[in-house]
CSV table of C-alpha atoms in Angstrom, one decimal:
chain,number,residue,atom,x,y,z
A,4,MET,CA,-0.1,0.0,0.0
A,5,SER,CA,1.5,3.3,-1.1
A,6,ASN,CA,2.1,5.9,1.5
A,7,ASN,CA,-0.1,8.5,-0.9
A,8,ASN,CA,-3.1,6.2,-0.9
A,9,ALA,CA,-2.9,6.2,3.1
A,10,SER,CA,-1.8,9.9,3.2
A,11,ASN,CA,-5.1,10.3,0.6
A,12,ASN,CA,-7.7,8.4,3.0
A,13,LEU,CA,-6.7,10.4,5.8
A,14,ILE,CA,-6.9,13.7,4.1
A,15,ILE,CA,-10.8,12.2,3.4
A,16,ALA,CA,-11.5,11.1,6.4
A,17,GLN,CA,-10.2,14.3,8.2
A,18,ARG,CA,-12.6,16.1,6.1
A,19,ALA,CA,-15.4,14.0,6.7
A,20,VAL,CA,-15.1,14.6,10.5
A,21,LYS,CA,-14.8,18.6,9.7
A,22,GLN,CA,-17.9,18.3,7.8
A,23,LEU,CA,-19.6,15.9,10.3
A,24,ARG,CA,-18.4,18.6,13.4
A,25,LEU,CA,-20.1,21.6,11.2
A,26,GLU,CA,-23.5,19.4,10.6
A,27,ALA,CA,-23.8,18.5,14.4
A,28,SER,CA,-23.6,22.1,15.5
A,29,VAL,CA,-26.7,23.0,13.7
A,30,ARG,CA,-29.4,24.6,15.9
A,31,ARG,CA,-32.7,22.4,15.8
A,32,ILE,CA,-35.8,23.4,16.6
A,33,LYS,CA,-38.8,21.0,17.7
A,34,VAL,CA,-40.5,19.3,14.8
A,35,SER,CA,-44.0,20.4,16.4
A,36,GLN,CA,-42.9,24.1,15.8
A,37,ALA,CA,-41.6,23.2,12.4
A,38,ALA,CA,-44.5,21.7,11.2
A,39,ASP,CA,-46.9,24.6,13.1
A,40,ASP,CA,-44.8,27.2,10.9
A,41,LEU,CA,-45.1,25.4,7.6
A,42,LYS,CA,-49.0,25.1,8.5
A,43,ASN,CA,-49.5,28.2,9.2
A,44,PHE,CA,-47.6,29.4,6.2
A,45,CYS,CA,-50.0,27.5,3.8
A,46,LEU,CA,-53.1,28.9,5.5
A,47,GLN,CA,-52.1,32.3,5.7
A,48,ASN,CA,-51.1,32.4,1.9
A,49,ALA,CA,-54.1,30.0,1.0
A,50,THR,CA,-56.3,33.1,-0.6
A,51,ARG,CA,-52.7,34.2,-2.8
A,52,ASP,CA,-52.8,30.6,-4.5
A,53,PRO,CA,-54.4,30.6,-7.7
A,54,LEU,CA,-54.1,26.6,-8.4
A,55,LEU,CA,-55.6,26.2,-4.8
A,56,MET,CA,-58.5,28.9,-4.9
A,57,GLY,CA,-59.4,28.2,-8.4
A,58,ILE,CA,-59.2,31.0,-11.2
A,59,PRO,CA,-62.0,32.9,-12.8
A,60,SER,CA,-62.4,32.5,-16.4
A,61,SER,CA,-62.1,36.1,-17.2
A,62,ASP,CA,-58.8,36.3,-15.1
A,63,ASN,CA,-57.1,32.9,-16.7
A,64,PRO,CA,-54.2,33.8,-18.8
A,65,PHE,CA,-53.9,30.6,-20.6
A,66,ARG,CA,-57.6,30.4,-21.7
A,67,PRO,CA,-58.5,32.3,-24.5
A,68,PRO,CA,-61.3,34.6,-24.3
A,69,LYS,CA,-64.8,33.2,-24.6
A,70,SER,CA,-65.7,35.6,-27.3
A,71,CYS,CA,-64.5,37.2,-30.1
A,72,SER,CA,-65.4,40.9,-31.3
A,73,LEU,CA,-64.9,41.3,-35.0
A,74,PHE,CA,-65.2,45.0,-36.3
B,19,MET,CA,2.0,3.0,8.7
B,20,ALA,CA,0.8,1.7,12.3
B,21,ALA,CA,0.7,5.4,13.0
B,22,GLU,CA,-1.5,6.3,10.1
B,23,LYS,CA,-3.7,3.0,10.9
B,24,ALA,CA,-4.1,4.3,14.4
B,25,GLU,CA,-5.3,7.7,13.1
B,26,MET,CA,-7.5,6.6,10.7
B,27,ASP,CA,-9.2,4.3,13.4
B,28,ALA,CA,-9.4,7.6,15.6
B,29,LEU,CA,-11.3,9.6,12.8
B,30,LYS,CA,-13.7,6.6,11.4
B,31,LYS,CA,-14.8,6.3,15.3
B,32,GLU,CA,-15.1,10.2,15.7
B,33,CYS,CA,-17.2,9.9,12.5
B,34,ASP,CA,-19.3,7.2,14.1
B,35,GLY,CA,-19.6,9.2,17.6
B,36,LEU,CA,-20.9,12.8,15.1
B,37,ARG,CA,-23.4,10.3,13.1
B,38,ALA,CA,-24.7,9.3,16.2
B,39,GLN,CA,-25.0,12.7,18.2
B,40,ILE,CA,-26.8,13.9,14.8
B,41,GLU,CA,-29.3,11.3,14.7
B,42,ALA,CA,-29.6,11.8,19.0
B,43,ALA,CA,-30.1,15.6,18.2
B,44,ARG,CA,-32.7,15.1,15.6
B,45,LYS,CA,-34.6,12.3,17.7
B,46,ALA,CA,-34.3,14.7,20.8
B,47,VAL,CA,-36.5,17.3,18.9
B,48,ASN,CA,-38.8,15.3,17.1
B,49,ASP,CA,-41.9,15.9,19.6
B,50,GLY,CA,-44.5,15.8,16.9
B,51,SER,CA,-45.3,15.7,13.3
B,52,MET,CA,-46.9,17.4,10.7
B,53,SER,CA,-49.8,14.6,11.0
B,54,ALA,CA,-50.6,16.2,14.3
B,55,SER,CA,-50.2,19.8,13.3
B,56,ALA,CA,-52.0,19.4,10.4
B,57,GLY,CA,-54.9,17.2,12.0
B,58,GLY,CA,-57.1,20.1,12.2
B,59,VAL,CA,-56.6,21.6,8.8
B,60,GLU,CA,-59.4,21.6,6.3
B,61,ALA,CA,-58.9,18.7,3.7
B,62,VAL,CA,-58.4,20.7,0.2
B,63,GLY,CA,-61.0,18.0,-1.8
B,64,ARG,CA,-60.2,16.8,-4.9
B,65,VAL,CA,-58.0,19.0,-7.2
B,66,GLN,CA,-59.3,19.1,-10.6
B,67,LEU,CA,-57.1,21.1,-13.4
B,68,LYS,CA,-57.9,21.1,-16.7
B,69,LEU,CA,-55.6,21.2,-19.6
B,70,ARG,CA,-55.5,25.0,-21.1
B,71,LYS,CA,-52.7,24.3,-23.7
B,72,ASN,CA,-50.7,21.6,-25.5
B,73,LEU,CA,-48.0,23.0,-26.8
B,74,LYS,CA,-46.5,21.2,-30.3
B,75,GLY,CA,-43.1,21.8,-31.6
B,76,HIS,CA,-40.4,19.5,-29.8
B,77,LEU,CA,-39.7,16.5,-32.4
B,78,ALA,CA,-38.1,14.3,-29.6
B,79,LYS,CA,-38.2,14.0,-25.7
B,80,ILE,CA,-38.5,17.0,-23.7
B,81,TYR,CA,-36.1,16.9,-20.9
B,82,ALA,CA,-36.3,20.2,-19.0
B,83,MET,CA,-38.3,23.4,-18.8
B,84,HIS,CA,-38.1,26.5,-17.0
B,85,TRP,CA,-40.2,29.5,-16.4
B,86,SER,CA,-39.2,33.0,-17.1
B,87,ALA,CA,-39.7,35.0,-13.9
B,88,ASP,CA,-42.5,37.1,-15.9
B,89,SER,CA,-44.4,34.4,-15.7
B,90,ARG,CA,-45.5,34.1,-19.3
B,91,GLN,CA,-42.7,32.9,-21.1
B,92,MET,CA,-41.2,29.5,-20.8
B,93,VAL,CA,-38.1,27.6,-22.1
B,94,SER,CA,-38.0,24.1,-23.0
B,95,ALA,CA,-35.2,21.5,-24.0
B,96,SER,CA,-35.5,18.6,-26.1
B,97,GLN,CA,-33.3,15.9,-27.3
B,98,ASP,CA,-34.4,17.0,-30.8
B,99,GLY,CA,-31.3,19.4,-30.1
B,100,LYS,CA,-33.8,22.7,-29.4
B,101,LEU,CA,-34.4,24.8,-27.0
B,102,LEU,CA,-37.6,26.4,-27.7
B,103,ILE,CA,-38.5,29.9,-26.1
B,104,TRP,CA,-42.7,30.2,-25.9
B,105,ASP,CA,-45.2,32.7,-25.0
B,106,THR,CA,-47.4,30.2,-22.7
B,107,PHE,CA,-50.0,32.9,-23.0
B,108,THR,CA,-51.0,32.7,-27.0
B,109,GLY,CA,-49.0,29.2,-27.0
B,110,ASN,CA,-46.5,30.5,-30.0
B,111,LYS,CA,-43.0,29.9,-30.1
B,112,LEU,CA,-41.0,33.0,-29.9
B,113,THR,CA,-37.5,31.5,-30.7
B,114,ALA,CA,-35.6,28.5,-31.4
B,115,VAL,CA,-32.2,28.0,-30.2
B,116,PRO,CA,-30.2,25.3,-31.9
B,117,LEU,CA,-27.7,23.4,-29.6
B,118,LYS,CA,-24.5,22.2,-30.7
B,119,SER,CA,-25.0,19.1,-28.7
B,120,ALA,CA,-28.3,17.6,-29.2
B,121,TRP,CA,-28.2,15.6,-25.5
B,122,VAL,CA,-29.5,18.3,-23.3
B,123,MET,CA,-30.6,17.7,-19.6
B,124,SER,CA,-31.1,21.1,-18.3
B,125,VAL,CA,-32.5,24.0,-19.1
B,126,ALA,CA,-32.6,27.5,-16.9
B,127,PHE,CA,-34.1,31.4,-17.8
B,128,ALA,CA,-32.4,34.1,-16.1
B,129,PRO,CA,-34.2,36.7,-14.2
B,130,SER,CA,-33.9,39.2,-16.2
B,131,GLY,CA,-35.5,37.1,-19.4
B,132,ASN,CA,-32.5,38.1,-21.1
B,133,LEU,CA,-30.4,34.7,-20.8
B,134,VAL,CA,-30.7,31.2,-21.3
B,135,ALA,CA,-28.8,28.5,-20.5
B,136,SER,CA,-28.7,24.5,-21.2
B,137,GLY,CA,-26.3,21.4,-20.7
B,138,GLY,CA,-26.3,17.9,-20.7
B,139,LEU,CA,-23.9,15.0,-21.7
B,140,ASP,CA,-21.7,17.5,-23.4
B,141,ASN,CA,-20.4,18.4,-19.5
B,142,ILE,CA,-20.7,22.0,-20.9
B,143,CYS,CA,-23.0,24.7,-19.5
B,144,THR,CA,-23.7,27.0,-22.5
B,145,VAL,CA,-25.3,30.4,-21.8
B,146,TYR,CA,-27.7,32.2,-24.6
B,147,ASN,CA,-28.4,35.6,-24.9
B,148,ILE,CA,-31.7,35.5,-26.5
B,149,LYS,CA,-32.3,39.1,-27.0
B,150,ALA,CA,-30.1,39.4,-29.6
B,151,ALA,CA,-31.5,39.3,-33.4
B,152,SER,CA,-30.6,35.6,-33.3
B,153,PRO,CA,-29.7,33.5,-30.2
B,154,LYS,CA,-25.6,34.1,-29.5
B,155,THR,CA,-23.9,32.0,-27.6
B,156,LEU,CA,-22.3,34.4,-24.6
B,157,ARG,CA,-20.4,31.5,-22.6
B,158,GLU,CA,-19.1,28.0,-22.6
B,159,LEU,CA,-18.6,26.8,-19.0
B,160,ASP,CA,-16.6,23.9,-19.4
B,161,ALA,CA,-14.8,22.6,-16.1
B,162,HIS,CA,-17.8,19.7,-14.9
B,163,THR,CA,-16.1,16.3,-15.7
B,164,GLY,CA,-19.6,14.8,-15.8
B,165,TYR,CA,-22.8,15.5,-17.4
B,166,LEU,CA,-24.9,19.0,-16.6
B,167,SER,CA,-28.0,17.9,-14.8
B,168,CYS,CA,-29.6,21.2,-13.4
B,169,SER,CA,-28.7,24.9,-13.8
B,170,ARG,CA,-30.0,28.4,-12.0
B,171,PHE,CA,-29.2,31.9,-12.6
B,172,LEU,CA,-28.6,33.8,-9.8
B,173,SER,CA,-28.6,36.6,-12.2
B,174,ASP,CA,-27.1,37.8,-15.7
B,175,SER,CA,-23.6,37.5,-13.9
B,176,GLU,CA,-23.6,34.1,-11.8
B,177,ILE,CA,-25.2,30.8,-12.2
B,178,ILE,CA,-25.2,27.8,-10.3
B,179,THR,CA,-24.3,24.1,-12.1
B,180,ALA,CA,-25.4,20.7,-10.7
B,181,SER,CA,-23.0,17.7,-12.5
B,182,GLY,CA,-22.7,14.0,-12.9
B,183,ASP,CA,-19.2,14.7,-11.8
B,184,THR,CA,-21.0,14.9,-7.9
B,185,THR,CA,-20.4,18.6,-7.5
B,186,CYS,CA,-22.4,21.7,-7.9
B,187,CYS,CA,-20.3,25.1,-8.9
B,188,LEU,CA,-21.2,29.1,-9.0
B,189,TRP,CA,-19.6,30.8,-12.3
B,190,ASP,CA,-18.9,34.0,-12.9
B,191,LEU,CA,-20.4,34.9,-16.3
B,192,GLU,CA,-18.3,37.9,-16.8
B,193,THR,CA,-14.8,35.6,-17.1
B,194,GLY,CA,-16.8,32.2,-17.7
B,195,LYS,CA,-14.7,30.6,-14.6
B,196,GLN,CA,-15.3,28.6,-11.7
B,197,LYS,CA,-15.8,30.9,-8.6
B,198,VAL,CA,-16.9,28.2,-6.1
B,199,VAL,CA,-17.0,24.5,-6.1
B,200,PHE,CA,-19.3,22.7,-4.2
B,201,THR,CA,-18.0,19.4,-2.7
B,202,ASN,CA,-19.5,16.5,-0.8
B,203,HIS,CA,-21.8,14.6,-2.7
B,204,ILE,CA,-20.9,11.2,-3.3
B,205,GLY,CA,-23.1,10.6,-6.2
B,206,ASP,CA,-24.3,12.2,-9.3
B,207,CYS,CA,-26.1,15.8,-8.8
B,208,MET,CA,-29.5,15.3,-10.7
B,209,SER,CA,-31.3,18.6,-9.3
B,210,LEU,CA,-30.6,21.9,-7.8
B,211,ALA,CA,-33.2,24.8,-6.3
B,212,LEU,CA,-31.9,28.5,-5.2
B,213,SER,CA,-33.5,29.5,-1.9
B,214,PRO,CA,-35.9,32.3,-1.8
B,215,ASP,CA,-33.5,34.8,-0.3
B,216,GLU,CA,-30.7,33.4,-2.7
B,217,ASN,CA,-28.1,33.0,0.1
B,218,SER,CA,-28.3,29.5,-0.2
B,219,PHE,CA,-29.4,26.4,-2.8
B,220,ILE,CA,-30.2,22.7,-2.1
B,221,SER,CA,-29.0,19.8,-4.1
B,222,GLY,CA,-30.3,16.3,-4.8
B,223,ALA,CA,-28.0,13.5,-5.7
B,224,CYS,CA,-27.5,9.7,-6.9
B,225,ASP,CA,-26.4,9.4,-3.3
B,226,SER,CA,-29.8,9.6,-1.8
B,227,LEU,CA,-28.9,12.7,0.3
B,228,ALA,CA,-30.0,16.0,-0.3
B,229,LYS,CA,-27.4,18.7,0.9
B,230,LEU,CA,-28.2,22.5,1.7
B,231,TRP,CA,-25.2,24.6,1.0
B,232,ASP,CA,-24.1,28.2,1.7
B,233,ILE,CA,-23.3,30.0,-1.9
B,234,ARG,CA,-20.8,32.5,-0.6
B,235,SER,CA,-18.8,30.1,1.8
B,236,GLY,CA,-19.1,27.0,-0.3
B,237,THR,CA,-20.0,24.5,2.9
B,238,CYS,CA,-22.4,22.1,3.3
B,239,LYS,CA,-24.7,23.2,6.0
B,240,GLN,CA,-26.9,20.1,6.3
B,241,THR,CA,-27.5,16.6,4.8
B,242,PHE,CA,-30.7,15.0,4.6
B,243,SER,CA,-31.4,11.5,4.4
B,244,GLY,CA,-34.1,8.9,4.0
B,245,HIS,CA,-34.6,8.1,0.5
B,246,THR,CA,-33.5,5.0,-0.8
B,247,SER,CA,-32.9,5.7,-4.1
B,248,ASP,CA,-31.5,8.4,-6.4
B,249,ILE,CA,-32.9,11.9,-5.7
B,250,ASN,CA,-33.8,13.6,-9.1
B,251,ALA,CA,-36.0,16.4,-8.0
B,252,ILE,CA,-35.7,18.9,-5.1
B,253,ALA,CA,-37.9,22.6,-4.4
B,254,PHE,CA,-37.9,24.9,-1.6
B,255,PHE,CA,-41.1,25.2,0.2
B,256,PRO,CA,-42.0,28.8,-0.5
B,257,SER,CA,-40.8,30.3,3.1
B,258,GLY,CA,-37.7,28.8,2.2
B,259,ASN,CA,-37.8,26.9,5.8
B,260,ALA,CA,-38.5,23.2,4.0
B,261,ILE,CA,-37.6,21.5,0.7
B,262,ILE,CA,-39.2,18.8,-1.3
B,263,THR,CA,-37.2,16.1,-2.8
B,264,GLY,CA,-38.7,13.3,-5.7
B,265,SER,CA,-36.8,10.2,-5.6
B,266,ASP,CA,-36.4,7.1,-7.9
B,267,ASP,CA,-37.7,5.2,-4.5
B,268,CYS,CA,-41.2,6.0,-5.6
B,269,SER,CA,-41.7,8.8,-3.2
B,270,CYS,CA,-41.3,12.3,-2.4
B,271,LYS,CA,-40.5,13.7,1.0
B,272,MET,CA,-40.5,17.2,2.9
B,273,TYR,CA,-37.6,18.2,5.3
B,274,ASP,CA,-37.6,21.1,7.6
B,275,LEU,CA,-34.2,23.0,7.3
B,276,ARG,CA,-34.7,24.3,11.0
B,277,ALA,CA,-35.7,20.8,12.3
B,278,ASP,CA,-33.0,19.4,10.2
B,279,GLN,CA,-35.0,16.1,9.6
B,280,GLU,CA,-38.1,15.0,7.9
B,281,VAL,CA,-41.4,15.9,8.3
B,282,ILE,CA,-43.5,14.1,6.3
B,283,GLY,CA,-43.6,11.6,3.2
B,284,TYR,CA,-45.7,11.6,0.1
B,285,GLN,CA,-46.0,7.9,-0.9
B,286,ASP,CA,-48.8,5.4,-1.8
B,287,THR,CA,-48.3,1.5,-2.7
B,288,SER,CA,-50.4,2.1,-5.7
B,289,LEU,CA,-47.6,4.5,-7.2
B,290,ASN,CA,-44.5,2.2,-8.3
B,291,ALA,CA,-42.9,5.0,-10.6
B,292,GLY,CA,-40.0,7.0,-9.9
B,293,VAL,CA,-40.4,10.9,-9.4
B,294,THR,CA,-38.7,12.7,-11.9
B,295,SER,CA,-40.1,16.3,-11.0
B,296,VAL,CA,-41.4,18.4,-8.4
B,297,ALA,CA,-42.8,21.7,-8.0
B,298,LEU,CA,-45.0,23.5,-5.4
B,299,SER,CA,-48.0,26.0,-5.8
B,300,ASN,CA,-47.5,29.4,-4.3
B,301,SER,CA,-48.8,28.9,-0.9
B,302,GLY,CA,-47.1,25.6,-0.5
B,303,ARG,CA,-49.7,23.4,0.1
B,304,LEU,CA,-50.3,21.4,-3.5
B,305,ILE,CA,-47.3,19.7,-4.4
B,306,PHE,CA,-46.8,18.7,-8.4
B,307,ALA,CA,-44.6,15.6,-8.7
B,308,GLY,CA,-44.1,14.3,-12.0
B,309,TYR,CA,-43.4,10.3,-12.3
B,310,ASP,CA,-42.4,7.7,-14.7
B,311,ASP,CA,-46.0,6.3,-14.6
B,312,PHE,CA,-46.8,9.0,-17.3
B,313,ASN,CA,-48.6,11.0,-14.6
B,314,CYS,CA,-48.0,14.5,-12.5
B,315,HIS,CA,-50.1,13.7,-9.0
B,316,ILE,CA,-50.8,16.5,-7.2
B,317,TRP,CA,-50.2,16.1,-3.1
B,318,ASP,CA,-51.8,18.0,-0.2
B,319,SER,CA,-48.3,18.9,1.4
B,320,LEU,CA,-49.8,19.2,5.0
B,321,LYS,CA,-51.6,16.1,5.1
B,322,GLY,CA,-49.7,13.5,2.5
B,323,GLU,CA,-52.6,13.1,0.6
B,324,LYS,CA,-52.8,12.4,-3.4
B,325,VAL,CA,-55.5,14.7,-4.4
B,326,GLY,CA,-55.7,15.0,-7.8
B,327,VAL,CA,-53.5,14.1,-11.1
B,328,LEU,CA,-52.7,15.6,-14.1
B,329,SER,CA,-53.1,12.8,-17.1
B,330,GLY,CA,-52.8,12.8,-20.8
B,331,HIS,CA,-49.0,12.4,-21.6
B,332,ASP,CA,-48.2,9.2,-23.5
B,333,ASN,CA,-44.9,9.1,-21.7
B,334,ARG,CA,-42.8,9.7,-18.9
B,335,VAL,CA,-43.3,13.4,-17.3
B,336,SER,CA,-39.6,14.5,-17.3
B,337,CYS,CA,-40.1,18.1,-16.0
B,338,THR,CA,-42.9,20.0,-14.3
B,339,GLY,CA,-42.7,23.8,-13.3
B,340,VAL,CA,-45.3,26.4,-11.6
B,341,PRO,CA,-44.7,30.2,-12.5
B,342,ALA,CA,-43.9,32.9,-10.1
B,343,ASP,CA,-47.3,34.1,-10.2
B,344,GLY,CA,-48.6,30.5,-9.5
B,345,MET,CA,-51.4,31.1,-12.2
B,346,GLY,CA,-50.7,27.3,-13.6
B,347,VAL,CA,-48.7,24.4,-13.9
B,348,CYS,CA,-46.5,23.1,-17.1
B,349,THR,CA,-45.7,19.4,-17.5
B,350,GLY,CA,-43.2,18.6,-20.2
B,351,SER,CA,-42.7,14.8,-21.3
B,352,TRP,CA,-40.8,12.1,-23.1
B,353,ASP,CA,-43.8,12.4,-25.3
B,354,SER,CA,-42.4,15.7,-26.9
B,355,PHE,CA,-45.2,17.8,-25.7
B,356,LEU,CA,-45.5,20.6,-22.8
B,357,LYS,CA,-49.1,21.1,-21.4
B,358,LEU,CA,-50.2,23.7,-19.3
B,359,TRP,CA,-52.8,23.2,-16.4
B,360,ASN,CA,-55.0,25.0,-14.2
């Protein structure tokens, strides 16, 4: 086993430890709080969600207007 | 040699310890669930969207699409070797961009509307100026050693790419050089999404992990596990506090960033097809997920129930997108068509 391989593996392992230390230090909030916040966001923004509320034909940009006026 | 082996053993032990520490910390805050919080929420009922436009023009499989920030134009990419820019209100094609390499896998619209980017098996992200008299190649970003699976513009001068070489990259479009390389995945990166505040982005990869990255420092801040196969699609929940992933394991998951864990999963025993793409409605309540079963299924994000389906494609739904104004959803398929629904 060459020295290079061994030192490479060491560097990789050291990086892995550094990364895991960083991820372990994350400040976590309670799942119940997180879920409540997500739920509240959905409910508070429901009226601003056209796909949820439905779009009246007159306001629908993808639907051609029903009547066609020819002058 | 013995000293190095001892050090390796110590490092491995430390890794195992840290992993256990992270799992314990996650468990310690796992005091509830989305089902519990959403228990009192009214169901959305059956969501029945109608097909409003069927966009014909591509001659081969569509692999990617992206809405313009104006919620009207949209760009699609097909392995017929073309990008097409559509006016979705009229269904007209505005511009066709011929590609050097037909093996395209990703496409992106710059927020300004001036540029589009595409890339694929050529490993290159090519940026085009579509406001010129005829589409002009602005930059060829060539440094990835694997296919380009996804790209997203931060502005006309910066773009982030995800690659099969397991890295993501932030590029300076003025110099054409890499500014930051995001290295930590151990499998092909398949998808990326920018956070609403544009300070971070998330990536999903074939190592079945989703990662949250700080754009400026290049560090991976959090890693989310749980999927048992490749993550093909990833999106931010509109508040920026959660992410949705879609995987070859036939499920979607929502991970909350502040709780650092999965809060709800979206799967159904009748669904045995991989998820190719995900998009959310403006409130985050509806998840549009494209599957290999030719459909785009609609999920209630809070209750974890299937509430609708967009059927009509004759082949795999490969891409899905909701415009910024939330007025519709676009599905693109290997059947060569794009469909608009609302």
